[in-house]
Coordinates of C-alpha atoms in Angstrom, one line a residue:
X221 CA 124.8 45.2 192.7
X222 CA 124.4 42.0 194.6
X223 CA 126.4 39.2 193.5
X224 CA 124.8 35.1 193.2
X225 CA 125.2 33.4 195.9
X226 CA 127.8 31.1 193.7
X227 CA 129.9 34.1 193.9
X228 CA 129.5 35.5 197.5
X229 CA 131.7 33.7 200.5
X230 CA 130.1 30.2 201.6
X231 CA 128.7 30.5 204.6
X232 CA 125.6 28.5 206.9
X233 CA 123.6 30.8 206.5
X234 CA 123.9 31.7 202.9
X235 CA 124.2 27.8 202.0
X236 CA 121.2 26.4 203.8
X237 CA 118.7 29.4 203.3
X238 CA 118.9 29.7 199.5
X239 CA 115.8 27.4 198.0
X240 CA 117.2 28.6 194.5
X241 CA 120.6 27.1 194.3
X242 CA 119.3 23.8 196.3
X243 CA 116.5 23.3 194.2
X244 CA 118.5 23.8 190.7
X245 CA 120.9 21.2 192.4
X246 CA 117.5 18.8 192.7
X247 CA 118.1 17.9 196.8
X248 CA 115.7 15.3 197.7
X249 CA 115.7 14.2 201.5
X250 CA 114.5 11.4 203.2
X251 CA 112.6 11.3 206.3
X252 CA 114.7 11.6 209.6
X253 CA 113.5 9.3 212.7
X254 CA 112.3 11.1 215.5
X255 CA 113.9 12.0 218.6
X256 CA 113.6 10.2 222.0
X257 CA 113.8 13.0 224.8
X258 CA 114.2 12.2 228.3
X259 CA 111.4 13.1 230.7
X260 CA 112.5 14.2 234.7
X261 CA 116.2 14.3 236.3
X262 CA 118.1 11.0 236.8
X263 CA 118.1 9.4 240.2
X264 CA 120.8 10.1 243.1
X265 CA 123.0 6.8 241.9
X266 CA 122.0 6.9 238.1
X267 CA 123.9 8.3 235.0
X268 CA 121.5 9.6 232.5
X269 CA 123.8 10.0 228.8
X270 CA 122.1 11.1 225.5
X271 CA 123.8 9.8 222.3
X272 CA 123.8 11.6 218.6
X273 CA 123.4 8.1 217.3
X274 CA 120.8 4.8 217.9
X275 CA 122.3 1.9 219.2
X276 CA 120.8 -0.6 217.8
X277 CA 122.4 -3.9 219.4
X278 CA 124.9 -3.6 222.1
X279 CA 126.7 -6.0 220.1
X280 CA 129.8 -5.1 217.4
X281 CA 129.6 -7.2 214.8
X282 CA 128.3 -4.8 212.3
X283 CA 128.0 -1.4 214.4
X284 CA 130.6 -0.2 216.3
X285 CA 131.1 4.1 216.3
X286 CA 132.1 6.1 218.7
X287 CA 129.7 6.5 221.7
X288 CA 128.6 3.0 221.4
X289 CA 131.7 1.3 222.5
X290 CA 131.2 2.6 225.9
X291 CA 127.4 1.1 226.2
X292 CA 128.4 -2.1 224.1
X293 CA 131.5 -2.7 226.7
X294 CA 129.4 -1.8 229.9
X295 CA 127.5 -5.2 229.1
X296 CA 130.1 -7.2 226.8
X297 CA 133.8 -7.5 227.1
X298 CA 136.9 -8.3 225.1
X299 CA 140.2 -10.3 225.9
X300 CA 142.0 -7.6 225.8
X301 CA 140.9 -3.4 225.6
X302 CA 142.7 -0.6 224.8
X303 CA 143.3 2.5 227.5
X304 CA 143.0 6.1 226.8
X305 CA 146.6 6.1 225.4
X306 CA 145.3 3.1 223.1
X307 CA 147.8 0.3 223.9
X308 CA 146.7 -2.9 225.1
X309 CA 144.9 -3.8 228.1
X310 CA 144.4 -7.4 229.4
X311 CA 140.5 -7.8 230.5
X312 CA 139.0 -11.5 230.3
X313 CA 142.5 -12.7 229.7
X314 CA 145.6 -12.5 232.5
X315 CA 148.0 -13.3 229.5
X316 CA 147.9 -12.6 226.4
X317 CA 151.7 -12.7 224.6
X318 CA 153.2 -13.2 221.0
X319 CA 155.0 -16.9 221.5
X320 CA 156.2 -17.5 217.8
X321 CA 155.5 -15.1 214.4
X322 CA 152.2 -17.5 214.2
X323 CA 150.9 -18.0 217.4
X324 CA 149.7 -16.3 221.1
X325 CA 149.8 -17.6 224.1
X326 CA 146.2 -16.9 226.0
X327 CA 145.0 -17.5 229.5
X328 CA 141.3 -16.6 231.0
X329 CA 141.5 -15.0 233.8
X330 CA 140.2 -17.1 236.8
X331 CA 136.8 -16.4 238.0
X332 CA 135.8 -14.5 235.4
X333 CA 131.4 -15.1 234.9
X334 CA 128.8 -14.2 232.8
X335 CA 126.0 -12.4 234.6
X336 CA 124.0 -15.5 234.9
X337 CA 126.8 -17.1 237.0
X338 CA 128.1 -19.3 234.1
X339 CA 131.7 -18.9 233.5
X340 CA 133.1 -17.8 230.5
X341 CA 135.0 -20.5 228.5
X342 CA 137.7 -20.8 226.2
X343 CA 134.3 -22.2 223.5
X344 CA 133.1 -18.9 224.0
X345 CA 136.5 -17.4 222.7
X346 CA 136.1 -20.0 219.3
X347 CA 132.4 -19.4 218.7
X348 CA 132.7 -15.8 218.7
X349 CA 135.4 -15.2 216.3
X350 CA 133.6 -17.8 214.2
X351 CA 130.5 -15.7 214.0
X352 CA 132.1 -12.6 213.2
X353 CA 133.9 -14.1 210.5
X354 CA 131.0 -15.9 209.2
X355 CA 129.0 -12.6 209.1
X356 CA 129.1 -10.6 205.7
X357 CA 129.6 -6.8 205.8
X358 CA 131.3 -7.4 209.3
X359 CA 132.8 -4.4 210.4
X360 CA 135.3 -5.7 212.9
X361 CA 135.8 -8.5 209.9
X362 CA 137.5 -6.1 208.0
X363 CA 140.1 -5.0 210.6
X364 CA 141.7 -8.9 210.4
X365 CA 144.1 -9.7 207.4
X366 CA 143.2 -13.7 208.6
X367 CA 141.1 -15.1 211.2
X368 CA 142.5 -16.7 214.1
X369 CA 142.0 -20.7 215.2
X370 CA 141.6 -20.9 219.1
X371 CA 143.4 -24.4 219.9
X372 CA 142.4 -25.1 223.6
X373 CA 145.3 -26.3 226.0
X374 CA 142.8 -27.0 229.3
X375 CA 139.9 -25.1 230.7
X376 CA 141.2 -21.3 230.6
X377 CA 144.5 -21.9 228.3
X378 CA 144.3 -21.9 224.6
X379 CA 146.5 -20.4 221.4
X380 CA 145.5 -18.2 218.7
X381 CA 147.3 -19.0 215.8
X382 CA 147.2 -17.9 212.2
X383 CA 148.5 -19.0 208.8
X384 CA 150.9 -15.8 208.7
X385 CA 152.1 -13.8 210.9
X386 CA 149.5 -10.7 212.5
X387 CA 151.6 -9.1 215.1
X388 CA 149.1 -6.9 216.0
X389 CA 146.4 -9.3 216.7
X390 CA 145.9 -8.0 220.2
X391 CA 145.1 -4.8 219.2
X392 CA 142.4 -6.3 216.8
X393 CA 141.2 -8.7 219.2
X394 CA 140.1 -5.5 221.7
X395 CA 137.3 -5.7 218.8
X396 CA 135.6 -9.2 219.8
X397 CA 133.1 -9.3 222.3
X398 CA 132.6 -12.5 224.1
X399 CA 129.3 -14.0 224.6
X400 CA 128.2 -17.9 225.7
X401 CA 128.8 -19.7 222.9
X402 CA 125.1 -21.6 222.7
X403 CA 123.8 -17.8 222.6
X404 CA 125.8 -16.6 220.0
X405 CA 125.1 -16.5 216.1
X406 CA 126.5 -14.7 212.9
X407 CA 124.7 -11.6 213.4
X408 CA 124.4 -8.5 215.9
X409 CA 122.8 -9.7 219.2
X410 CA 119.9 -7.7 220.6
X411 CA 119.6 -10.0 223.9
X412 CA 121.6 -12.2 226.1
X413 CA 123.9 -12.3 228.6
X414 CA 127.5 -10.7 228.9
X415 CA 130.5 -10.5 231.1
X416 CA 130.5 -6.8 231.8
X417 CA 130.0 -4.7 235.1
X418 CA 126.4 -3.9 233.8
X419 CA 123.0 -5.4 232.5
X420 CA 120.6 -4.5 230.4
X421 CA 117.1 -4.0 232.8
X422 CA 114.8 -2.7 230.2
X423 CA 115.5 -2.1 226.1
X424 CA 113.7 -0.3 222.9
X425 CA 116.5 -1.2 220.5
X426 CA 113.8 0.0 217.8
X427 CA 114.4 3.5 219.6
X428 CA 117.7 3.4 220.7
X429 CA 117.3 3.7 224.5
X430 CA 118.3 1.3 227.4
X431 CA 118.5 1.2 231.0
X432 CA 121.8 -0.5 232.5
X433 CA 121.8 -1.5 236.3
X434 CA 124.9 -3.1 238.2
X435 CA 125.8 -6.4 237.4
X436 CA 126.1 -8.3 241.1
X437 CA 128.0 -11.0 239.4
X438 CA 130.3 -9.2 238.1
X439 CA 134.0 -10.5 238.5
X440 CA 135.8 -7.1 238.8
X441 CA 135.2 -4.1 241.1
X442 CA 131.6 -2.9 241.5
X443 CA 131.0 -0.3 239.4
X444 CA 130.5 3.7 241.3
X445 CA 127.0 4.4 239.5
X446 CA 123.9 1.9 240.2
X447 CA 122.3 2.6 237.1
X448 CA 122.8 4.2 233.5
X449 CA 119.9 5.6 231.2
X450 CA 120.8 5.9 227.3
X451 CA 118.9 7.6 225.4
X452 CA 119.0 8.4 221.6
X453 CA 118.8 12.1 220.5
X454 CA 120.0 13.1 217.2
X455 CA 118.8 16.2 217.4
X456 CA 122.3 18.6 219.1
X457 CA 120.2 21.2 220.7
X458 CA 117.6 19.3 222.4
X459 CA 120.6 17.3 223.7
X460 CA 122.3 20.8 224.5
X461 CA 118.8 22.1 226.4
X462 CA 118.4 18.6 228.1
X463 CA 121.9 18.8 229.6
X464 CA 121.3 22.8 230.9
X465 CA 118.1 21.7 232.2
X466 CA 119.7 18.5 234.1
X467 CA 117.7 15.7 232.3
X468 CA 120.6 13.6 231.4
X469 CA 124.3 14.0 232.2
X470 CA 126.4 13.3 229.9
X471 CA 125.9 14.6 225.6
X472 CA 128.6 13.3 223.2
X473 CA 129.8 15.0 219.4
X474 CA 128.3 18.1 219.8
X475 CA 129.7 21.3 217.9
X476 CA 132.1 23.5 219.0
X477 CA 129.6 26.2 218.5
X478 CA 127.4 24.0 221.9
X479 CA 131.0 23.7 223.8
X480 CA 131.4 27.9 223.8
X481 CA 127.6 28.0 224.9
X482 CA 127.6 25.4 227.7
X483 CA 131.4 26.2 228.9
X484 CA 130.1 29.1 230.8
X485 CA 127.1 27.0 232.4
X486 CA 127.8 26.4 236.3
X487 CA 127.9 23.1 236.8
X488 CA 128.7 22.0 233.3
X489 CA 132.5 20.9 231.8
X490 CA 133.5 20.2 228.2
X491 CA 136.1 17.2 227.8
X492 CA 138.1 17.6 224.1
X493 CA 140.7 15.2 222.7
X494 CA 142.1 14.4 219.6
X495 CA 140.4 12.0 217.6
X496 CA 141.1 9.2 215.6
X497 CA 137.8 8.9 213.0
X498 CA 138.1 9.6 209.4
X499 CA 134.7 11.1 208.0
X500 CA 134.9 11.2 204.4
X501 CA 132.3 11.4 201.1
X502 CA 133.6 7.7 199.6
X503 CA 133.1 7.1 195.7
X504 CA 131.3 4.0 194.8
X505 CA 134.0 1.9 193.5
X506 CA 131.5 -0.5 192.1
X507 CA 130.6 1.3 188.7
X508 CA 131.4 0.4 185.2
X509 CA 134.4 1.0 183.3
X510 CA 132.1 3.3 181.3
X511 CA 130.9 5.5 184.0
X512 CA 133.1 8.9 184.5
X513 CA 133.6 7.6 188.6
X514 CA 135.5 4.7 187.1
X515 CA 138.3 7.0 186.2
X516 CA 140.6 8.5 188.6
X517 CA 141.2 11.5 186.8
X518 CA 137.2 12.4 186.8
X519 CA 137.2 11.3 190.8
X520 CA 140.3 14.1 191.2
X521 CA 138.9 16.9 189.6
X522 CA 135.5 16.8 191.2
X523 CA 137.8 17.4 194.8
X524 CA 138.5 20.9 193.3
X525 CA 135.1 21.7 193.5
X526 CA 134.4 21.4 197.1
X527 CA 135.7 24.2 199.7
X528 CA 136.7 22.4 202.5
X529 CA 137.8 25.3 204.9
X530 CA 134.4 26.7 204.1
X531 CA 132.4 23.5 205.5
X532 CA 134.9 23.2 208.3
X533 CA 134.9 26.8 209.2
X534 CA 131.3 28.0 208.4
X535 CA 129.0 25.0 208.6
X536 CA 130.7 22.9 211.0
X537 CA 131.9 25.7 212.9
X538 CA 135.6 24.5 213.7
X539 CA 134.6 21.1 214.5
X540 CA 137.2 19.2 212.3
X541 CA 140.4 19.6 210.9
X542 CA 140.6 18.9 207.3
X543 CA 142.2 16.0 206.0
X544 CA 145.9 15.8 204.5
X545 CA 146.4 12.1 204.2
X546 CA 144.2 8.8 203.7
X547 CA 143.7 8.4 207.4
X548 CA 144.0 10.4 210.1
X549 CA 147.0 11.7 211.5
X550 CA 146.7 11.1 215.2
X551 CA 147.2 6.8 214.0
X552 CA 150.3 5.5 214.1
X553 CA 152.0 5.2 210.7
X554 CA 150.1 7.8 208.8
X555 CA 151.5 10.1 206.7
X556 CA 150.7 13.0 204.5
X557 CA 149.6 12.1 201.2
X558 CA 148.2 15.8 199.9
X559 CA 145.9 18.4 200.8
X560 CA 142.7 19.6 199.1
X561 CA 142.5 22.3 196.6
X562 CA 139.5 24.3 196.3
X563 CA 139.6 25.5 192.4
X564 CA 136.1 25.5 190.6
X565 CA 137.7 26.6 188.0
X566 CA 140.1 23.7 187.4
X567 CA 137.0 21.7 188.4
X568 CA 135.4 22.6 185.3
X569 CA 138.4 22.8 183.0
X570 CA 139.4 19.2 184.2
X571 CA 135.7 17.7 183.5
X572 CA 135.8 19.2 180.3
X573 CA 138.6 18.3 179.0
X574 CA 138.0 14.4 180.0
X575 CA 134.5 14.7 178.1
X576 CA 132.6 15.0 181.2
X577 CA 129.4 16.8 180.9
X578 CA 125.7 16.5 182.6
X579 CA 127.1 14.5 185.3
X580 CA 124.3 13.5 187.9
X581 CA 125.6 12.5 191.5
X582 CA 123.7 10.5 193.9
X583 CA 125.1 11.2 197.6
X584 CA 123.4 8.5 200.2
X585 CA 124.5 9.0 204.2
X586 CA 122.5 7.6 207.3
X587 CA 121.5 10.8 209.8
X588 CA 123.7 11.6 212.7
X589 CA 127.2 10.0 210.9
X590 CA 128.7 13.7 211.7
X591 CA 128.3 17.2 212.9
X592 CA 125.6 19.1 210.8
X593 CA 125.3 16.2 208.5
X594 CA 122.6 17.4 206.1
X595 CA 124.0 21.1 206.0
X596 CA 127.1 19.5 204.8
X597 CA 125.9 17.7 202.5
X598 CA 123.1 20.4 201.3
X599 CA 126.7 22.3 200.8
X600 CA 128.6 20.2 199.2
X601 CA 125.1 20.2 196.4
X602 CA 125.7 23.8 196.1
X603 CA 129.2 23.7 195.4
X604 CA 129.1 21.0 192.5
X605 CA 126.2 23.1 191.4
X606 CA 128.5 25.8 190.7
X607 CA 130.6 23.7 188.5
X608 CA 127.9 21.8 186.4
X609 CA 127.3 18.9 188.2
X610 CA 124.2 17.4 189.6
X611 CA 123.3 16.0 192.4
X612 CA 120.6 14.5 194.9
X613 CA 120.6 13.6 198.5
X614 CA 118.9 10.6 200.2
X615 CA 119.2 10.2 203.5
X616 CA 118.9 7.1 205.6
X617 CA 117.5 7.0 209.3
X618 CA 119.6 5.4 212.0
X619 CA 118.9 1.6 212.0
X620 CA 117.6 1.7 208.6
X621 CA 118.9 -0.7 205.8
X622 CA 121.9 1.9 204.1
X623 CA 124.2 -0.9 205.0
X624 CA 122.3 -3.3 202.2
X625 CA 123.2 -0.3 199.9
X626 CA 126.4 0.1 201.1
X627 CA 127.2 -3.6 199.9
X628 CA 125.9 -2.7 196.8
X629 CA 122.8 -4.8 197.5
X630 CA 120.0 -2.4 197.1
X631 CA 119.9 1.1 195.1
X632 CA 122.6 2.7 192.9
X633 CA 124.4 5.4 194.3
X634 CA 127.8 7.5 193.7
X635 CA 129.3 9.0 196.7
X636 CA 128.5 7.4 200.5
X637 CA 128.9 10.2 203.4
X638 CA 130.1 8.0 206.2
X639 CA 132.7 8.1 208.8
X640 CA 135.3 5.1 209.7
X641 CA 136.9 5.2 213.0
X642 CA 140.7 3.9 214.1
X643 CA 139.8 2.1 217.0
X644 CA 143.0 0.2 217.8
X645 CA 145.2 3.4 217.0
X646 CA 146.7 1.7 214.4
X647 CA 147.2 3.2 211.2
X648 CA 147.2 -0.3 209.4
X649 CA 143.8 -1.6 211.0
X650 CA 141.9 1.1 208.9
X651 CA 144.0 0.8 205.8
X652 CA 143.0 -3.3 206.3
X653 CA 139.4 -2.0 206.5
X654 CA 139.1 0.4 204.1
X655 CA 141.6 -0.8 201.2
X656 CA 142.7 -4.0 201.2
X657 CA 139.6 -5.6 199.4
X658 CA 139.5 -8.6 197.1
X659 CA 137.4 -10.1 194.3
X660 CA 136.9 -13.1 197.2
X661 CA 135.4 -9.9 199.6
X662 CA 133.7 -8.3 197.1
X663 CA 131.1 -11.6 196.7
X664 CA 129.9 -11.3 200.3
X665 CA 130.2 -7.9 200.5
X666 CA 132.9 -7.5 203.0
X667 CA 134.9 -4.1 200.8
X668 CA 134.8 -0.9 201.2
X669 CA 132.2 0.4 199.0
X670 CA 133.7 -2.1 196.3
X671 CA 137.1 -1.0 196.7
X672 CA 139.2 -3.7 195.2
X673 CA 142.8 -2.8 193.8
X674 CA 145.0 -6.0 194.4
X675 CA 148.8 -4.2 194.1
X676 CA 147.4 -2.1 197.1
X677 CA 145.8 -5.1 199.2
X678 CA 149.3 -6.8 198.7
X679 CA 151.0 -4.0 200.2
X680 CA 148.8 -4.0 203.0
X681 CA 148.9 -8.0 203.3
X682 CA 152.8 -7.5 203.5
X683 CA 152.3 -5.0 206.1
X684 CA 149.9 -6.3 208.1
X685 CA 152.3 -9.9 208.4
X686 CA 155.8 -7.6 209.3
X687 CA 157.1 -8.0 212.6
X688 CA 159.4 -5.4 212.5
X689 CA 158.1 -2.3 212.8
X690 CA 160.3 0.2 210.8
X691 CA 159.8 -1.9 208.2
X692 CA 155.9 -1.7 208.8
X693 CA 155.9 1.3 208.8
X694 CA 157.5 1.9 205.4
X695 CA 155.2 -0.4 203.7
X696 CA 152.1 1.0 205.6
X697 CA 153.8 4.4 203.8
X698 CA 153.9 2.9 200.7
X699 CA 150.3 1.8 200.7
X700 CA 149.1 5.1 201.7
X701 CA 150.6 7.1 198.3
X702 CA 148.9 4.6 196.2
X703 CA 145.9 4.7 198.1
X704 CA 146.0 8.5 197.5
X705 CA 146.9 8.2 193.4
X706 CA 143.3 5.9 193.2
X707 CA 141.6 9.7 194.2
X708 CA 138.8 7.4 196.9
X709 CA 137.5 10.6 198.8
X710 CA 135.5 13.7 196.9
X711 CA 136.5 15.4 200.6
X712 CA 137.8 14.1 203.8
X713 CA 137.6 15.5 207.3
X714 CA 139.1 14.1 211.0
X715 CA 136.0 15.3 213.4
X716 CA 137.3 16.6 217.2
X717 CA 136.1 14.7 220.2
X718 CA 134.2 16.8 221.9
X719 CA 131.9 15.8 224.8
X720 CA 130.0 18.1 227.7
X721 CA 128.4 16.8 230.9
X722 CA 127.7 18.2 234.0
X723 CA 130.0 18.3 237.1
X724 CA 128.3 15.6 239.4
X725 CA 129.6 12.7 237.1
X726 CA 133.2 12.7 237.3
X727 CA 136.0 13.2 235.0
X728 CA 135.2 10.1 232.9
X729 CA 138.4 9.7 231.0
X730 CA 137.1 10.6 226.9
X731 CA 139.2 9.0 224.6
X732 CA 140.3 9.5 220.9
X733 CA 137.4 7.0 220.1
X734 CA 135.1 9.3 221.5
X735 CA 134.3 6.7 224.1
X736 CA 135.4 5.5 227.6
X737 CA 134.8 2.9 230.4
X738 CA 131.5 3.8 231.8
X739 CA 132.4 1.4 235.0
X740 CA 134.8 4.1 235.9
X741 CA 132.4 6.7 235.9
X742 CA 131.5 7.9 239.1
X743 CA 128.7 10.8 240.9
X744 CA 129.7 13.5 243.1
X745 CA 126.5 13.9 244.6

């Protein structure tokens, strides 16, 4: 006889074709924005690239994932970068150097404009680290343990200098974007002017697509391609057809399932490298003491229901690597916390015995934050089904407003799908981002998901302020195990980088933050 599908191995097909089990588990969806698809071939000199996710502003101050660091820093640049090795790289700055535990030394580099022709100023440097602190949800915000005061020596020489030490503040400062000061304000900037080798021609932020053309002000060497197209399709295998068929160039975070089918394809090559984004379903730390999420013990034993190597496996088809710490393993300083247990049976057992019963779920994500999003999560429905538990889906469009949710702002919700990426390499930026919240945060919004346990922000504090690094390291350990004992994940996974494009744009360098300088990109035409 033929078993339920509870019973039978988890597989795509099984999990996203049977109405019965989904509809027990009562999935609602939301509606998912169209697509934009590219009409005709790109020019002779232009770079046509097709992205999983909008881009809204080709500024950072709230949005900054993955492909969107190489369109944001095409047009806007940093002090400093970071290469494909992530260490530091000097950009708008010649000098940029640790002169006492409190203070770096800073100096523009000379002849370095804006597109316009106006130079950029050390006011710039002051004004824009005052608008990203000033905004509230910041993303980059929560990278910095303390902001840094710019004290100006002369015209291109000024000090950054902080109340305690940050000996890492040139890594974090790869993270703010200069722009003229009288155009900048506290929130994402969908205009203006930057330093970078390109400029924005024409724009449908609404959409997500831009065109880019050479900047012929720009202070560095000219950039190889004369223009870029960027357009927004969530959708993988439109973007799969639309690179076979030569409409755009260059796809990013497709599947490993598209890699095997376009790694055959003449003229087509697959660029892979480890990355350094931790994708996780995040409990809502904001609940009452009297709701079951409150309790660690209830967060624990939900974990047991979910089978990880089934969603990495069979729905995601080997495009991530569980995880088996609180951040991913390719940063420096992380260490293995534990590994997932898939036991339904101890699911059950656990929630019992803590006087859990009829627990309803609410999971909220926004579309395109990973690989086969919505079968993942219509999955991970199915397999708390199978262990009493409840639980609805609502899904948010790309540009929509799940960040006022995410701050706890709008709806209620228990689990947030979302993915949080190591940009600087550093293990202890995204424990700073994710875990070391405070009552003072939590007012403006600025935790993660209303994460707030002060023994573990002091660790981090102490951390974050340690010059030596063996020492660092040890208390960036010791944050992570009690990180781990507060249970913050139902399931974590670190995604591979993997990007295709065709073989007349060069080799252009991925790195671990699925991104790369789009000025070094060249044709072979």
């Amino acid at each position: 006889m033929t078993g339920s599908v509870l019973h039978q191995p988890f597989s795509r097909r099984s999990l996203l074709q049977t109405g019965l089990a989904l509809g027990a588990a009562g999935v609602t969806l939301g509606s998912v924005g169209a697509c934009a698809t590219p009409t005709g071939k790109p020019g002779p000199r232009t770079v046509s690239l097709a992205l999983n996710r909008s881009i809204t502003s080709l500024d950072n101050k709230f949005n900054q994932f993955d492909a969107a660091v190489t369109v944001q820093r095409a047009v806007r640049q940093p002090l400093v970068t970071l290469d494909r090795q992530l260490k530091p790289q000097l950009v708008l700055a010649d000098r940029f150097e640790l002169v006492s535990p409190t203070r770096w030394m800073v100096h523009l580099r000379p002849g370095i404009c804006y597109s316009d022709g106006s130079p950029v100023r050390v006011e710039d440097v002051a004004t824009a680290l005052r608008c990203y602190s000033e905004v509230d949800g910041s993303f980059v915000g929560g990278f910095f343990p303390e902001w840094p005061t710019v004290g100006k020596i002369d015209e291109s020489t000024f000090t950054l200098d902080t109340q305690r030490p940050v000996p890492v503040l040139d890594y974090l400062m790869s993270n703010i974007l200069i722009t003229p000061a009288a155009a900048n304000q506290p929130r994402e900037l969908r205009g203006g002017v930057g330093s970078g080798p390109y400029v924005v021609t024409a724009a449908d932020s609404g959409v997500g697509n831009y065109t880019l053309s050479r900047n012929t002000r720009y202070w560095g060497p000219a950039p190889r391609v004369d223009s870029v197209q960027v357009r927004f399709m969530p959708d993988e295998s439109n973007r799969v057809v639309s690179l076979r068929s030569g409409e755009v160039d260059v796809i990013d975070s497709i599947s490993p399932d598209s890699a095997d089918q376009l790694a055959g394809l003449s003229g087509v090559s697959i660029e892979r490298t480890d990355g350094v984004r931790l994708n996780q379903l995040f409990y809502n730390f904001r609940k009452p003491k009297t709701h079951p999420l409150a309790d660690a013990r209830v967060r624990k034993a939900l974990t047991y229901a979910i089978n990880g190597p089934a969603l990495i496996d069979q729905v995601m088809q080997g495009a991530a690597t569980e995880a088996v710490g609180v951040m991913p393993m390719t940063l420096d300083g992380a260490i293995e916390t534990g590994r997932y247990v898939y036991d339904p049976a101890r699911a059950r057992a656990e929630l019992s015995a803590l006087g859990v019963r009829d627990l309803s779920l609410k999971f909220i994500w926004e579309s395109g934050e990973f690989v086969n999003d919505t079968d993942i999560m219509e999955s991970v429905v199915q397999m708390l089904g199978a262990v009493g538990v409840r639980a609805t889906l609502q899904q948010f469009e790309p540009g929509g407003d799940i960040m006022s949710w995410r701050q706890g702002k709008a709806g209620d919700w228990d689990v947030l799908g979302n993915g949080f990426p190591g940009p600087t390499g550093l293990g202890l930026t995204i424990m700073q981002g994710m875990f070391a919240g405070t009552a003072e945060k939590e007012r403006t919004g600025d935790t993660y998901q209303g994460y707030v346990f002060p023994e573990i922000t002091a660790t981090i504090t102490q951390a974050s302020e340690t010059v030596d690094p063996v020492r660092r390291d040890q208390l960036l350990a010791r944050a992570q195990r009690q990180v781990a004992a507060t249970a913050p994940y139902l399931w974590t996974f670190v995604p591979k980088v993997i990007l295709a494009r065709r073989d007349r744009v060069g080799d252009i360098g991925l790195r671990p933050t699925n991104s790369y300088d789009l000025s070094a990109t060249d044709l072979r035409v």
